[in-house]
mmCIF file of C-alpha atoms in Angstrom:
data_model
loop_
_atom_site.group_PDB
_atom_site.id
_atom_site.type_symbol
_atom_site.label_atom_id
_atom_site.label_comp_id
_atom_site.label_asym_id
_atom_site.label_seq_id
_atom_site.Cartn_x
_atom_site.Cartn_y
_atom_site.Cartn_z
ATOM 1 C CA MET A 1 0.000 0.000 0.000
ATOM 2 C CA LEU A 2 2.845 2.344 0.903
ATOM 3 C CA ILE A 3 4.570 1.564 -2.379
ATOM 4 C CA SER A 4 1.417 2.199 -4.436
ATOM 5 C CA THR A 5 0.549 5.552 -2.808
ATOM 6 C CA THR A 6 4.215 6.631 -3.013
ATOM 7 C CA GLY A 7 4.178 5.665 -6.683
ATOM 8 C CA LEU A 8 1.021 7.719 -7.239
ATOM 9 C CA GLY A 9 2.566 10.726 -5.472
ATOM 10 C CA PHE A 10 5.774 10.459 -7.499
ATOM 11 C CA GLY A 11 3.689 10.020 -10.676
ATOM 12 C CA MET A 12 1.894 13.303 -10.000
ATOM 13 C CA ALA A 13 5.224 14.983 -9.197
ATOM 14 C CA ARG A 14 6.648 13.684 -12.486
ATOM 15 C CA MET A 15 3.739 15.268 -14.369
ATOM 16 C CA TYR A 16 4.524 18.650 -12.791
ATOM 17 C CA ARG A 17 8.228 18.191 -13.591
ATOM 18 C CA ALA A 18 7.594 17.178 -17.216
ATOM 19 C CA ARG A 19 5.160 19.988 -18.110
ATOM 20 C CA PRO A 20 7.662 22.900 -18.413
ATOM 21 C CA GLN A 21 10.009 20.685 -20.467
ATOM 22 C CA GLN A 22 7.215 19.658 -22.801
ATOM 23 C CA ILE A 23 6.048 23.270 -23.241
ATOM 24 C CA ALA A 24 9.659 24.202 -24.100
ATOM 25 C CA HIS A 25 9.721 21.348 -26.635
ATOM 26 C CA LEU A 26 6.455 22.598 -28.138
ATOM 27 C CA ALA A 27 7.906 26.123 -28.473
ATOM 28 C CA GLN A 28 11.009 24.632 -30.088
ATOM 29 C CA ALA A 29 8.766 22.674 -32.467
ATOM 30 C CA ILE A 30 6.921 25.847 -33.480
ATOM 31 C CA ARG A 31 10.227 27.632 -34.134
ATOM 32 C CA LEU A 32 11.413 24.698 -36.287
ATOM 33 C CA LEU A 33 8.085 24.688 -38.138
ATOM 34 C CA ARG A 34 8.472 28.398 -38.854
ATOM 35 C CA GLN A 35 12.002 27.872 -40.190
ATOM 36 C CA ASP A 36 10.887 25.064 -42.475
ATOM 37 C CA ILE A 37 7.750 26.801 -43.760
ATOM 38 C CA GLU A 38 9.055 30.354 -44.079
ATOM 39 C CA PHE A 39 12.672 29.930 -45.060
ATOM 40 C CA GLY A 40 12.878 26.371 -46.354
ATOM 41 C CA GLN A 41 9.563 26.661 -48.210
ATOM 42 C CA ILE A 42 8.952 22.967 -47.541
ATOM 43 C CA PRO A 43 5.400 21.565 -47.860
ATOM 44 C CA LEU A 44 3.501 21.492 -44.559
ATOM 45 C CA ILE A 45 3.374 17.698 -44.271
ATOM 46 C CA SER A 46 7.158 17.336 -44.740
ATOM 47 C CA ALA A 47 7.840 20.232 -42.380
ATOM 48 C CA VAL A 48 5.642 18.694 -39.659
ATOM 49 C CA GLN A 49 7.289 15.298 -40.251
ATOM 50 C CA ARG A 50 10.752 16.814 -39.801
ATOM 51 C CA VAL A 51 9.666 18.613 -36.627
ATOM 52 C CA GLY A 52 8.227 15.362 -35.244
ATOM 53 C CA ASP A 53 11.452 13.488 -36.001
ATOM 54 C CA SER A 54 13.677 16.055 -34.322
ATOM 55 C CA LEU A 55 11.769 16.227 -31.025
ATOM 56 C CA PRO A 56 11.629 13.842 -28.058
ATOM 57 C CA SER A 57 8.465 11.920 -27.177
ATOM 58 C CA PRO A 58 5.635 12.617 -26.226
ATOM 59 C CA VAL A 59 5.567 16.005 -28.039
ATOM 60 C CA SER A 60 6.817 14.303 -31.203
ATOM 61 C CA GLN A 61 3.752 12.012 -31.128
ATOM 62 C CA VAL A 62 1.481 15.042 -31.587
ATOM 63 C CA PHE A 63 3.320 15.919 -34.797
ATOM 64 C CA THR A 64 3.378 12.299 -35.974
ATOM 65 C CA GLU A 65 -0.398 12.228 -35.512
ATOM 66 C CA ILE A 66 -0.728 15.508 -37.466
ATOM 67 C CA VAL A 67 1.275 13.975 -40.348
ATOM 68 C CA ASP A 68 -0.923 10.886 -40.214
ATOM 69 C CA ARG A 69 -4.089 13.017 -40.445
ATOM 70 C CA LEU A 70 -2.668 15.278 -43.178
ATOM 71 C CA SER A 71 -1.796 12.210 -45.236
ATOM 72 C CA LYS A 72 -5.460 11.140 -44.940
ATOM 73 C CA ARG A 73 -6.537 14.327 -46.729
ATOM 74 C CA CYS A 74 -7.689 16.229 -43.628
ATOM 75 C CA THR A 75 -7.334 20.012 -43.557
ATOM 76 C CA ALA A 76 -4.521 21.425 -41.410
ATOM 77 C CA GLU A 77 -6.996 22.717 -38.819
ATOM 78 C CA GLU A 78 -8.718 19.332 -38.507
ATOM 79 C CA ALA A 79 -5.373 17.516 -38.320
ATOM 80 C CA PHE A 80 -4.070 19.787 -35.538
ATOM 81 C CA HIS A 81 -7.299 19.500 -33.552
ATOM 82 C CA HIS A 82 -7.454 15.729 -33.950
ATOM 83 C CA ALA A 83 -3.819 15.280 -32.880
ATOM 84 C CA VAL A 84 -4.201 17.486 -29.807
ATOM 85 C CA ARG A 85 -7.450 15.764 -28.814
ATOM 86 C CA HIS A 86 -6.053 12.238 -29.175
ATOM 87 C CA VAL A 87 -2.393 12.532 -28.221
ATOM 88 C CA GLY A 88 -2.581 15.598 -25.971
ATOM 89 C CA GLU A 89 -3.943 13.515 -23.102
ATOM 90 C CA SER A 90 -0.813 11.365 -22.984
ATOM 91 C CA THR A 91 1.359 14.423 -22.348
ATOM 92 C CA ALA A 92 1.765 16.378 -19.107
ATOM 93 C CA MET A 93 0.391 19.513 -20.797
ATOM 94 C CA ASN A 94 -3.194 20.685 -20.405
ATOM 95 C CA ALA A 95 -5.630 21.895 -23.059
ATOM 96 C CA ALA A 96 -4.670 25.570 -22.613
ATOM 97 C CA ASP A 97 -1.003 24.753 -23.338
ATOM 98 C CA PHE A 98 -2.001 23.464 -26.781
ATOM 99 C CA GLU A 99 -4.076 26.558 -27.658
ATOM 100 C CA PRO A 100 -1.142 28.365 -29.388
ATOM 101 C CA LEU A 101 -0.498 25.278 -31.541
ATOM 102 C CA LEU A 102 -4.185 25.063 -32.472
ATOM 103 C CA ALA A 103 -4.168 28.767 -33.354
ATOM 104 C CA ILE A 104 -1.294 28.113 -35.766
ATOM 105 C CA GLY A 105 -3.169 25.107 -37.163
ATOM 106 C CA SER A 106 -6.166 27.295 -37.955
ATOM 107 C CA VAL A 107 -4.132 29.767 -40.044
ATOM 108 C CA VAL A 108 -1.493 27.562 -41.630
ATOM 109 C CA GLY A 109 -2.289 26.902 -45.266
ATOM 110 C CA THR A 110 -5.204 29.358 -45.290
ATOM 111 C CA SER A 111 -3.457 32.716 -44.830
ATOM 112 C CA ASP A 112 -0.433 34.549 -46.201
ATOM 113 C CA ARG A 113 3.071 34.331 -44.819
ATOM 114 C CA SER A 114 2.985 37.589 -42.828
ATOM 115 C CA HIS A 115 -0.217 36.549 -41.037
ATOM 116 C CA LEU A 116 1.284 33.138 -40.256
ATOM 117 C CA SER A 117 4.452 34.801 -38.972
ATOM 118 C CA MET A 118 2.420 37.056 -36.672
ATOM 119 C CA GLU A 119 0.448 34.070 -35.399
ATOM 120 C CA ILE A 120 3.674 32.155 -34.689
ATOM 121 C CA ASP A 121 5.133 35.147 -32.808
ATOM 122 C CA SER A 122 1.973 35.401 -30.749
ATOM 123 C CA ALA A 123 2.011 31.629 -30.079
ATOM 124 C CA LEU A 124 5.631 31.748 -28.905
ATOM 125 C CA ILE A 125 4.892 34.623 -26.530
ATOM 126 C CA ARG A 126 1.877 32.777 -25.118
ATOM 127 C CA LEU A 127 3.933 29.603 -24.722
ATOM 128 C CA GLN A 128 6.583 31.560 -22.810
ATOM 129 C CA GLY A 129 3.866 32.671 -20.401
ATOM 130 C CA ARG A 130 2.545 29.122 -20.066
ATOM 131 C CA GLU A 131 6.078 27.843 -19.418
ATOM 132 C CA ALA A 132 6.655 30.411 -16.657
ATOM 133 C CA GLU A 133 3.340 29.418 -15.099
ATOM 134 C CA ALA A 134 4.257 25.697 -15.371
ATOM 135 C CA ILE A 135 7.623 26.310 -13.674
ATOM 136 C CA GLU A 136 5.843 28.116 -10.822
ATOM 137 C CA ALA A 137 3.339 25.222 -10.493
ATOM 138 C CA GLN A 138 6.242 22.749 -10.498
ATOM 139 C CA ARG A 139 8.020 24.689 -7.737
ATOM 140 C CA LYS A 140 4.856 24.678 -5.611
ATOM 141 C CA ASN A 141 3.571 21.166 -6.232
ATOM 142 C CA GLU A 142 6.387 18.753 -7.095
ATOM 143 C CA ARG A 143 7.701 18.220 -3.553
ATOM 144 C CA LEU A 144 4.177 18.461 -2.124
ATOM 145 C CA TRP A 145 2.928 15.463 -4.143
ATOM 146 C CA GLN A 146 6.021 13.387 -3.341
ATOM 147 C CA TYR A 147 5.531 13.910 0.395
ATOM 148 C CA LEU A 148 1.735 13.565 0.218
ATOM 149 C CA GLY A 149 2.059 10.160 -1.493
ATOM 150 C CA ILE A 150 4.311 8.789 1.253
ATOM 151 C CA LEU A 151 2.276 10.342 4.090
ATOM 152 C CA THR A 152 -1.062 9.104 2.701
ATOM 153 C CA GLY A 153 0.345 5.569 2.549
ATOM 154 C CA LEU A 154 1.555 5.828 6.145
ATOM 155 C CA LEU A 155 -1.820 7.193 7.259
ATOM 156 C CA LEU A 156 -3.739 4.354 5.597
ATOM 157 C CA ILE A 157 -1.419 1.741 7.121
ATOM 158 C CA LEU A 158 -1.845 3.308 10.578
ATOM 159 C CA VAL A 159 -5.642 3.448 10.303
ATOM 160 C CA MET A 160 -5.877 -0.172 9.126
ATOM 161 C CA TRP A 161 -3.277 -1.504 11.580
ATOM 162 C CA MET B 1 1.714 -5.663 22.203
ATOM 163 C CA SER B 2 -1.644 -5.242 23.937
ATOM 164 C CA PRO B 3 -4.530 -3.717 21.935
ATOM 165 C CA GLU B 4 -4.594 -0.636 24.197
ATOM 166 C CA VAL B 5 -0.887 0.141 23.697
ATOM 167 C CA ARG B 6 -1.253 -0.473 19.973
ATOM 168 C CA SER B 7 -4.146 2.010 19.849
ATOM 169 C CA ILE B 8 -2.044 4.635 21.642
ATOM 170 C CA PHE B 9 0.724 4.259 19.054
ATOM 171 C CA GLN B 10 -1.869 4.272 16.280
ATOM 172 C CA ILE B 11 -3.395 7.549 17.512
ATOM 173 C CA PHE B 12 0.055 9.071 17.949
ATOM 174 C CA GLY B 13 0.993 8.013 14.401
ATOM 175 C CA VAL B 14 -2.214 9.361 12.854
ATOM 176 C CA GLY B 15 -1.780 12.657 14.715
ATOM 177 C CA PHE B 16 1.851 12.958 13.623
ATOM 178 C CA VAL B 17 1.154 12.175 9.956
ATOM 179 C CA VAL B 18 -1.894 14.462 9.832
ATOM 180 C CA ALA B 19 0.129 17.302 11.429
ATOM 181 C CA MET B 20 2.841 16.872 8.787
ATOM 182 C CA MET B 21 0.292 16.792 5.948
ATOM 183 C CA ASN B 22 -1.382 19.863 7.403
ATOM 184 C CA ALA B 23 1.919 21.776 7.543
ATOM 185 C CA LEU B 24 2.799 20.741 3.977
ATOM 186 C CA LEU B 25 -0.581 21.755 2.569
ATOM 187 C CA ARG B 26 -0.608 25.085 4.411
ATOM 188 C CA HIS B 27 2.923 25.802 3.204
ATOM 189 C CA SER B 28 1.811 25.328 -0.401
ATOM 190 C CA GLY B 29 -1.210 27.603 0.072
ATOM 191 C CA ARG B 30 -3.957 24.955 0.170
ATOM 192 C CA GLU B 31 -5.645 25.829 3.441
ATOM 193 C CA ASP B 32 -8.929 24.204 2.434
ATOM 194 C CA PHE B 33 -7.266 20.827 1.793
ATOM 195 C CA ALA B 34 -5.356 21.193 5.065
ATOM 196 C CA GLN B 35 -8.647 21.611 6.956
ATOM 197 C CA TRP B 36 -10.171 18.568 5.252
ATOM 198 C CA THR B 37 -7.085 16.514 6.127
ATOM 199 C CA THR B 38 -7.361 17.553 9.772
ATOM 200 C CA LEU B 39 -11.037 16.607 9.778
ATOM 201 C CA ALA B 40 -10.210 13.219 8.207
ATOM 202 C CA GLY B 41 -7.576 12.672 10.907
ATOM 203 C CA VAL B 42 -10.071 13.499 13.676
ATOM 204 C CA ILE B 43 -12.608 11.073 12.177
ATOM 205 C CA ALA B 44 -9.934 8.357 11.823
ATOM 206 C CA VAL B 45 -8.979 8.739 15.499
ATOM 207 C CA LEU B 46 -12.656 8.735 16.514
ATOM 208 C CA VAL B 47 -13.141 5.435 14.655
ATOM 209 C CA ILE B 48 -10.138 4.014 16.513
ATOM 210 C CA VAL B 49 -11.299 5.136 19.993
ATOM 211 C CA ILE B 50 -15.064 4.670 19.630
ATOM 212 C CA GLY B 51 -14.928 1.106 21.020
ATOM 213 C CA TYR B 52 -13.013 2.314 24.078
ATOM 214 C CA VAL B 53 -15.435 5.241 24.632
ATOM 215 C CA ASP B 54 -18.348 2.796 24.465
ATOM 216 C CA HIS B 55 -16.592 0.551 26.977
ATOM 217 C CA LEU B 56 -15.918 3.569 29.253
ATOM 218 C CA TYR B 57 -19.597 4.607 29.267
ATOM 219 C CA GLN B 58 -20.672 1.056 30.063
ATOM 220 C CA GLU B 59 -18.192 0.909 32.953
ATOM 221 C CA ILE B 60 -19.345 4.295 34.317
ATOM 222 C CA THR B 61 -22.961 3.179 34.096
ATOM 223 C CA ARG B 62 -22.149 -0.112 35.802
ATOM 224 C CA VAL B 63 -20.099 1.448 38.621
ATOM 225 C CA PHE B 64 -22.211 4.505 39.450
ATOM 226 C CA LEU B 65 -25.735 3.592 38.377
ATOM 227 C CA ASN B 66 -25.642 -0.157 38.984
ATOM 228 C CA THR B 67 -27.814 -0.871 35.954
ATOM 229 C CA GLN B 68 -25.952 -4.074 35.019
#
């Protein structure tokens, strides 16, 4: 019982620890996507594929899913939404963290380059804010969940003794 | 270990763990959770001692009121 509650506590702590890293990876992915689309002039599907290949899991899975959807003739907006809905849950990020990516998905392929560039700038700024907020949440909650897991296990053992 | 001594250690342990959880939760700004934890600890201790309280009342009744 102690091992299982400790594991749960450490699992929650790991989620808080992973979130800022994953948001940073997402920001890096958006920067890479901008490079490939704006300067490399690579088609969207190849650009997303390259971004997915160059990032660590689980953020890369979101981009792999987008490629999968784009190859099935979905629009970019649908592909981004589908990927976030299906793969987003397996990451430590919440729905609001994916909003900047979805905003890019809604303009990519349907607007001109300057509009896309503005949207990417805005997304990166928003992601910076989300990352700062995630670091603050990590500082407050990581240790708390580790200790709470152990203490809850001890409490249950004592009550059932 | 007799059941009474075990209960004393149990109550001490529950109190200690609940106090630590309370301090942790208050430190991280979750006063509401801290209050719920304290309440849960009080209920847990009540469950542990309720048999002894029942026994105490029966003894008092037997000694002073001679109903048994």
